Short mmCIF file of N, CA and C in Angstrom, two decimals:
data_model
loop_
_atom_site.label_atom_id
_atom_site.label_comp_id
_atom_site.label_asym_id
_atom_site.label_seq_id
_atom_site.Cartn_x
_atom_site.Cartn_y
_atom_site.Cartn_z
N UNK A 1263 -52.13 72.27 -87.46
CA UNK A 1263 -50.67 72.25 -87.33
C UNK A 1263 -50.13 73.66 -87.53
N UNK A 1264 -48.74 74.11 -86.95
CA UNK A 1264 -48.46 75.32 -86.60
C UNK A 1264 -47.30 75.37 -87.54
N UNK A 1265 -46.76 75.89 -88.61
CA UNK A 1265 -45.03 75.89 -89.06
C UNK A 1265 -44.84 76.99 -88.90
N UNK A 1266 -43.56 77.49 -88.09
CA UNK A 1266 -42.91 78.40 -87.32
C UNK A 1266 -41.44 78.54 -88.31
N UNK A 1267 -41.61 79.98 -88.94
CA UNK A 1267 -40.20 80.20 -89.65
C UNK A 1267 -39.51 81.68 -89.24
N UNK A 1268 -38.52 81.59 -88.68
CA UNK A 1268 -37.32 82.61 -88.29
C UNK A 1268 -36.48 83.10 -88.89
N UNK A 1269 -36.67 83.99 -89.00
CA UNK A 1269 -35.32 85.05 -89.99
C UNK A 1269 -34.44 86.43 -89.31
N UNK A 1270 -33.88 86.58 -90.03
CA UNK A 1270 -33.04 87.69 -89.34
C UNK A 1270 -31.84 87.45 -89.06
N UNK A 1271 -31.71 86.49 -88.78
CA UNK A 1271 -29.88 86.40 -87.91
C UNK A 1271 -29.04 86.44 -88.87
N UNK A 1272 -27.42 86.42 -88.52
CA UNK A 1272 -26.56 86.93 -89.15
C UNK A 1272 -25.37 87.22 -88.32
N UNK A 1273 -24.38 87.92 -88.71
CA UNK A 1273 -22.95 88.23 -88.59
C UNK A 1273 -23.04 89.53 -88.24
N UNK A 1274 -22.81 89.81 -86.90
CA UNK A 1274 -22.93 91.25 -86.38
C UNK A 1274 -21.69 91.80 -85.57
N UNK A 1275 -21.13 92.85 -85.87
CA UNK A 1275 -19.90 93.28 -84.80
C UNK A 1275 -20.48 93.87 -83.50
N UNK A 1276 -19.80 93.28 -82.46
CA UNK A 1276 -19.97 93.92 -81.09
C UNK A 1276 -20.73 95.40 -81.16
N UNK A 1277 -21.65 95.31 -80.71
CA UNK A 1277 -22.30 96.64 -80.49
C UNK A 1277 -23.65 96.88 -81.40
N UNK A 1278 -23.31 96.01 -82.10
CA UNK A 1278 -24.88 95.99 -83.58
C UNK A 1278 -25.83 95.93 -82.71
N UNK A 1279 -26.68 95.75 -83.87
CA UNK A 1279 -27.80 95.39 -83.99
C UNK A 1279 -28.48 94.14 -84.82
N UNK A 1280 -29.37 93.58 -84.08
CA UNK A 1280 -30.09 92.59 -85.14
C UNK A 1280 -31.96 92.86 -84.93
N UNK A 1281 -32.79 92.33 -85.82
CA UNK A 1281 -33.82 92.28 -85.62
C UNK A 1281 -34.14 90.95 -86.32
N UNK A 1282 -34.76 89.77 -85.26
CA UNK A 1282 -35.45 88.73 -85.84
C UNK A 1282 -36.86 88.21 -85.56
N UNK A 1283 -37.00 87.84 -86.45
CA UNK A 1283 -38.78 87.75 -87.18
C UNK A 1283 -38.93 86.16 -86.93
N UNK A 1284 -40.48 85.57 -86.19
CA UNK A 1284 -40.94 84.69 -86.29
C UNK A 1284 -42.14 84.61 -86.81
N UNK A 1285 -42.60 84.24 -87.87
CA UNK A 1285 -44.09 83.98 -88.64
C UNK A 1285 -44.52 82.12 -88.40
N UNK A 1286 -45.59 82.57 -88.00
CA UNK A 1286 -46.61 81.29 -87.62
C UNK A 1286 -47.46 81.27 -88.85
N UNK A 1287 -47.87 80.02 -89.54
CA UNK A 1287 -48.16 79.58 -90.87
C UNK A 1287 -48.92 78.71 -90.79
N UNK A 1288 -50.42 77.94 -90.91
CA UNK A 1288 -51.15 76.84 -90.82
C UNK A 1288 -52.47 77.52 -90.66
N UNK A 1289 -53.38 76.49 -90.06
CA UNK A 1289 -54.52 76.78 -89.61
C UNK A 1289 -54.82 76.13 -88.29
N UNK A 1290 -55.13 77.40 -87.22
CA UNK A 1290 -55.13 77.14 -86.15
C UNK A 1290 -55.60 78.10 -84.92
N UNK A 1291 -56.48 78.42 -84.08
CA UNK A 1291 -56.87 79.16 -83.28
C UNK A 1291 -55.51 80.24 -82.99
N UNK A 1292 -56.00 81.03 -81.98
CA UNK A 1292 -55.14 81.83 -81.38
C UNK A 1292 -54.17 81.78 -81.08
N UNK A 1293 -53.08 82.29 -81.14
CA UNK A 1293 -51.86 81.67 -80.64
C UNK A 1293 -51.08 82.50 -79.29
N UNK A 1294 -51.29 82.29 -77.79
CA UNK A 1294 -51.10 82.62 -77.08
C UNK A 1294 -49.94 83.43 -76.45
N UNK A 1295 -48.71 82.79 -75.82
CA UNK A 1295 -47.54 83.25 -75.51
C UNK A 1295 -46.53 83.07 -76.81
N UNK A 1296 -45.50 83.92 -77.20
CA UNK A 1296 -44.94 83.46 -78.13
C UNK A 1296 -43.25 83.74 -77.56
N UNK A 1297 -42.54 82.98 -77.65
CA UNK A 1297 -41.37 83.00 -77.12
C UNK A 1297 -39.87 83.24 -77.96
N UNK A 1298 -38.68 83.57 -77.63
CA UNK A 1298 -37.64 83.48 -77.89
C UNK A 1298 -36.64 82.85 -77.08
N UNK A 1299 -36.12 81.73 -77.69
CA UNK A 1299 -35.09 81.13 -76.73
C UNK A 1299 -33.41 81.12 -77.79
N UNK A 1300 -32.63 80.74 -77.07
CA UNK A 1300 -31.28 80.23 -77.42
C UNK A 1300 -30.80 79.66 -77.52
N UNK A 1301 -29.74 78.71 -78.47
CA UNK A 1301 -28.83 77.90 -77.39
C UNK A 1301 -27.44 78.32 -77.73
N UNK A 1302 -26.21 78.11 -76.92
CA UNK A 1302 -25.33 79.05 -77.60
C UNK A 1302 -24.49 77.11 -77.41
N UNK A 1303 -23.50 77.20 -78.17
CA UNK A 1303 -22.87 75.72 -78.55
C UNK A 1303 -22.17 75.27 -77.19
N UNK A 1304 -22.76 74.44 -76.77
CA UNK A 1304 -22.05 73.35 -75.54
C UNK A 1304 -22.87 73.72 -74.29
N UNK A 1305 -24.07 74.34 -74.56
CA UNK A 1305 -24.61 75.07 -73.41
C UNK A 1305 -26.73 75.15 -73.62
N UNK A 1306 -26.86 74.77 -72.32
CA UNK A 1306 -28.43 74.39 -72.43
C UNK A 1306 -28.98 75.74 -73.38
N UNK A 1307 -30.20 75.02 -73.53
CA UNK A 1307 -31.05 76.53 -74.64
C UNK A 1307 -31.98 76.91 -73.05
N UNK A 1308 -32.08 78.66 -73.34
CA UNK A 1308 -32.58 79.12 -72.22
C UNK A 1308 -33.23 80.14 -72.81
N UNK A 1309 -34.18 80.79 -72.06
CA UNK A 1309 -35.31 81.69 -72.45
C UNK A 1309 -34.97 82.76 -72.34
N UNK A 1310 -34.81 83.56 -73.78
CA UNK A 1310 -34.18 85.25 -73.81
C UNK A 1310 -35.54 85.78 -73.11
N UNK A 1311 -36.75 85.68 -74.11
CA UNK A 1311 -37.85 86.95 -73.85
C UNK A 1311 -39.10 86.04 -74.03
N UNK A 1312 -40.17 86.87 -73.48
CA UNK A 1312 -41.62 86.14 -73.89
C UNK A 1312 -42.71 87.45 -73.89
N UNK A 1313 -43.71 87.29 -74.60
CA UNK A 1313 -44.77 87.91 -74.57
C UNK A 1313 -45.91 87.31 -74.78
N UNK A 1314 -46.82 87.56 -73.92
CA UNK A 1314 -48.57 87.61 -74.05
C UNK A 1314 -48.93 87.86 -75.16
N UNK A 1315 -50.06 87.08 -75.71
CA UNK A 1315 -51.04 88.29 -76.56
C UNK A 1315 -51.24 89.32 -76.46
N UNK A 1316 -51.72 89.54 -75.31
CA UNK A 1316 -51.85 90.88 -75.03
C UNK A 1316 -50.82 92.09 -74.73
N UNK A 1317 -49.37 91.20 -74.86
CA UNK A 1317 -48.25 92.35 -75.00
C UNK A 1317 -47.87 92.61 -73.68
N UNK A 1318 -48.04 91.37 -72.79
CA UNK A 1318 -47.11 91.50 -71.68
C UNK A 1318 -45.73 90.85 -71.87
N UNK A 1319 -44.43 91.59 -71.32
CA UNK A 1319 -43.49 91.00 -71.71
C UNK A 1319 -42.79 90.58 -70.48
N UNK A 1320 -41.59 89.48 -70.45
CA UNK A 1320 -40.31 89.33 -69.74
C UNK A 1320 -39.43 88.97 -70.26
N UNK A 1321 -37.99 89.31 -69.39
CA UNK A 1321 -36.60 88.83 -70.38
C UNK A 1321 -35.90 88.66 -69.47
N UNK A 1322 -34.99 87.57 -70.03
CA UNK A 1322 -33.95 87.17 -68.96
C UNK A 1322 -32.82 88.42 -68.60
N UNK A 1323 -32.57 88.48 -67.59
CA UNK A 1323 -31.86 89.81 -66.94
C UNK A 1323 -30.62 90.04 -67.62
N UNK A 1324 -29.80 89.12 -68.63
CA UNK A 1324 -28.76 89.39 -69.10
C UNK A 1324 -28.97 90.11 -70.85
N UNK A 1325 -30.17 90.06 -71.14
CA UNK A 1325 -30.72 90.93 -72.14
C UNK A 1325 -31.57 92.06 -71.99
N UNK A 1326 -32.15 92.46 -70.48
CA UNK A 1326 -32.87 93.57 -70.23
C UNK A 1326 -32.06 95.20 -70.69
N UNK A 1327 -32.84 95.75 -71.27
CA UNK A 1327 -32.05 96.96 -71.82
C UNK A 1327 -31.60 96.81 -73.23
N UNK A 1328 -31.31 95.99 -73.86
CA UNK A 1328 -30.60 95.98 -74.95
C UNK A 1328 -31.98 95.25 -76.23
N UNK A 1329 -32.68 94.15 -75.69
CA UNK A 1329 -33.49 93.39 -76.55
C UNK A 1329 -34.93 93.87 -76.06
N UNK A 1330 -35.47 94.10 -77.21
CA UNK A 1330 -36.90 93.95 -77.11
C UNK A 1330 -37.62 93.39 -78.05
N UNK A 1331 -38.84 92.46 -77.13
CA UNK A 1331 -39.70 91.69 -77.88
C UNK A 1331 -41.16 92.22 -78.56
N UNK A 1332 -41.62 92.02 -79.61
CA UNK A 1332 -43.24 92.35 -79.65
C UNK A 1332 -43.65 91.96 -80.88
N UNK A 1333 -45.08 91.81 -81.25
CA UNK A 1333 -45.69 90.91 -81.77
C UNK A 1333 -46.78 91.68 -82.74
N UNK A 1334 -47.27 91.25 -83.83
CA UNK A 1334 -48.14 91.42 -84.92
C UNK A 1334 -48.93 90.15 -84.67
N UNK A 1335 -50.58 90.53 -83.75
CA UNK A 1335 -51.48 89.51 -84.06
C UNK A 1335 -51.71 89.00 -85.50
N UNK A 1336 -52.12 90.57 -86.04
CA UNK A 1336 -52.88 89.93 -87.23
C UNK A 1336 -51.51 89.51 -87.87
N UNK A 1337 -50.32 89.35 -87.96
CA UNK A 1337 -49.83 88.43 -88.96
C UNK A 1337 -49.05 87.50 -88.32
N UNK A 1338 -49.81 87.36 -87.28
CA UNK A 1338 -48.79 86.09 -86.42
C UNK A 1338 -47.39 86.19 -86.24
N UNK A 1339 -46.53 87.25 -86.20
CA UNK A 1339 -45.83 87.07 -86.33
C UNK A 1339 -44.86 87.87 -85.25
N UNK A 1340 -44.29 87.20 -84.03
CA UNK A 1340 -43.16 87.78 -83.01
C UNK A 1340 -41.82 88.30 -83.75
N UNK A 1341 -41.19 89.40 -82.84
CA UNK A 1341 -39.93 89.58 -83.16
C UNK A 1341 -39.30 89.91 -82.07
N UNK A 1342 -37.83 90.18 -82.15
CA UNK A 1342 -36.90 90.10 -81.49
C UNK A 1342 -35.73 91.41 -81.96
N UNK A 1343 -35.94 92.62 -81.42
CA UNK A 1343 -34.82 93.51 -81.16
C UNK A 1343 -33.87 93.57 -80.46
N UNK A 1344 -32.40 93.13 -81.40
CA UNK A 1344 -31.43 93.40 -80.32
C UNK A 1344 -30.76 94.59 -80.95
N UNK A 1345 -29.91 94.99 -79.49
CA UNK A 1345 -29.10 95.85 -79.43
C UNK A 1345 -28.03 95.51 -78.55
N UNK A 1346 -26.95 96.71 -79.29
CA UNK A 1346 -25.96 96.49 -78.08
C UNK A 1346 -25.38 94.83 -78.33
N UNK A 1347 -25.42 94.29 -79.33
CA UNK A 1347 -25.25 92.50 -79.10
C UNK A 1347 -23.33 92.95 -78.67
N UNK A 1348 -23.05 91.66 -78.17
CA UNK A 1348 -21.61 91.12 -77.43
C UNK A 1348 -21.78 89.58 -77.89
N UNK A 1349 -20.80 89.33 -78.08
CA UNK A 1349 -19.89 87.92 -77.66
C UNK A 1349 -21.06 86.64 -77.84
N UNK A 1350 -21.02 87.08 -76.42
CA UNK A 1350 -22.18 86.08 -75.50
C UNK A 1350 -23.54 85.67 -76.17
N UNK A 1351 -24.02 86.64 -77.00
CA UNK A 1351 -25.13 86.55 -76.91
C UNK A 1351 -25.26 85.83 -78.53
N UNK A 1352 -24.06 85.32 -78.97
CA UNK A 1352 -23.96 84.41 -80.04
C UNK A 1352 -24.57 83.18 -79.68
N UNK A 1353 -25.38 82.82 -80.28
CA UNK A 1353 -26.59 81.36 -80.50
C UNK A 1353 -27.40 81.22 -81.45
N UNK A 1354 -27.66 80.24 -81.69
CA UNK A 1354 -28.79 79.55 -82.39
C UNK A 1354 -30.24 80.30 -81.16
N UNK A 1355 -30.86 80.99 -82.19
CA UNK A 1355 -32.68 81.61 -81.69
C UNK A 1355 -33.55 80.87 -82.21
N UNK A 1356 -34.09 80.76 -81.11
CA UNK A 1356 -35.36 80.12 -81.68
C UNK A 1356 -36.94 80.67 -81.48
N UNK A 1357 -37.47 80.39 -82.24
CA UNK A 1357 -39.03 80.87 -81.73
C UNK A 1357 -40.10 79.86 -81.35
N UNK A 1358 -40.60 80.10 -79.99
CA UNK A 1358 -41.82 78.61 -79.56
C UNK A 1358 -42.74 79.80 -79.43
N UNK A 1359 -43.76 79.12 -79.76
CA UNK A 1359 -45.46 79.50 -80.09
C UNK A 1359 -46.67 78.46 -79.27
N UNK A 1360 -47.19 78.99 -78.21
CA UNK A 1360 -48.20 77.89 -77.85
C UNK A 1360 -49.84 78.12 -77.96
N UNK A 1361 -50.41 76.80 -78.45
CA UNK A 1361 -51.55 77.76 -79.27
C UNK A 1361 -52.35 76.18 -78.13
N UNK A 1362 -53.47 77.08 -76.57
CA UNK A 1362 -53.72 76.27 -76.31
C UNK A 1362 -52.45 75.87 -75.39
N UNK A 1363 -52.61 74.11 -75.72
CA UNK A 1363 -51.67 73.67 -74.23
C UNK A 1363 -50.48 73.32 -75.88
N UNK A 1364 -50.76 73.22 -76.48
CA UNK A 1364 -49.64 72.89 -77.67
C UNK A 1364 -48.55 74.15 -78.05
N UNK A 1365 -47.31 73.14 -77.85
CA UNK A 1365 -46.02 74.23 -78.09
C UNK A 1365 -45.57 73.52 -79.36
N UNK A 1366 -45.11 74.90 -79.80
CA UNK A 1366 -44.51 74.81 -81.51
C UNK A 1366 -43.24 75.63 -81.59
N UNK A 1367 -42.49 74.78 -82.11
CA UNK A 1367 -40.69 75.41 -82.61
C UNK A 1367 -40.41 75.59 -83.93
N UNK A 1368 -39.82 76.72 -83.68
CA UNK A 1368 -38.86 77.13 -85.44
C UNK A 1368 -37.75 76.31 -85.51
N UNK A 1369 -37.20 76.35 -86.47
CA UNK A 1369 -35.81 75.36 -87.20
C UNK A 1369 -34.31 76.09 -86.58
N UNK A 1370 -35.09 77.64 -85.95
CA UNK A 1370 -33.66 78.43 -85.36
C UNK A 1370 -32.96 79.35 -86.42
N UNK A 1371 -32.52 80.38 -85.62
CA UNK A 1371 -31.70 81.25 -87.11
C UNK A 1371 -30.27 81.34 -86.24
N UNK A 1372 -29.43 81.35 -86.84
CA UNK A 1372 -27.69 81.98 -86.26
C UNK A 1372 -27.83 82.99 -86.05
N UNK A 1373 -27.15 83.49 -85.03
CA UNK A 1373 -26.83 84.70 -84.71
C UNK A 1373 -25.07 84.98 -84.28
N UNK A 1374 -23.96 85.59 -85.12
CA UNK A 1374 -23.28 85.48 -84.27
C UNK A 1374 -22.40 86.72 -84.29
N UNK A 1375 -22.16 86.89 -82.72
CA UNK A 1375 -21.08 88.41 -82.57
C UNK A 1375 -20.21 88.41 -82.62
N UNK A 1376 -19.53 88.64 -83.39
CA UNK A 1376 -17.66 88.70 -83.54
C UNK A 1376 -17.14 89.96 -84.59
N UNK A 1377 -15.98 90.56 -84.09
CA UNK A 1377 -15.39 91.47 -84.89
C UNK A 1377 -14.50 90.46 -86.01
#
């Protein structure tokens, strides 16, 4: 079994910065793609960023430039650089982990942009 815990989020003014942390916890083989998603309130959850093990990345085009993703094998653990945050990019983050054909979710951290 995989427990997936997220930290970092918080109360940021237009233009900040945030950095959030996902740590993978159990016992369990490799853990393959590790993801960041969203959901912002009244609105589907959608996929900010993803990376490979091996540190291939993608991001949805409305965070390219501003967020970057990357990962600590040895401590299991993905993160999430933003910059530049706005408005918009206020949501609940989440982190999915798939180890194998099995996907695993964090509990989500807040994130929100407002002056």
């Amino acid at each position: 079994q995989v427990q997936l815990v997220e930290s970092g989020g918080g109360l940021v003014q237009p233009g900040g910065s945030l950095r959030l942390s996902c740590t993978a916890s159990g016992i369990f083989p490799a853990i393959n793609v590790m993801n960041w998603y969203r959901q912002a309130p009244g609105k589907q959850r959608e996929l900010v960023a993803l990376i490979s093990r091996e540190g291939r990345t993608n991001y949805r085009d409305s965070v390219k430039g501003r967020f970057t993703i990357s990962r600590d094998n040895a401590r299991n653990t993905v993160y999430l650089q933003m910059n530049s945050l706005t408005p918009e990019d206020t949501a609940v983050y989440y982190c999915k982990a798939f180890v194998g054909v099995d996907a695993y979710w964090g509990q989500g951290t807040q994130v929100t942009v407002s002056s």
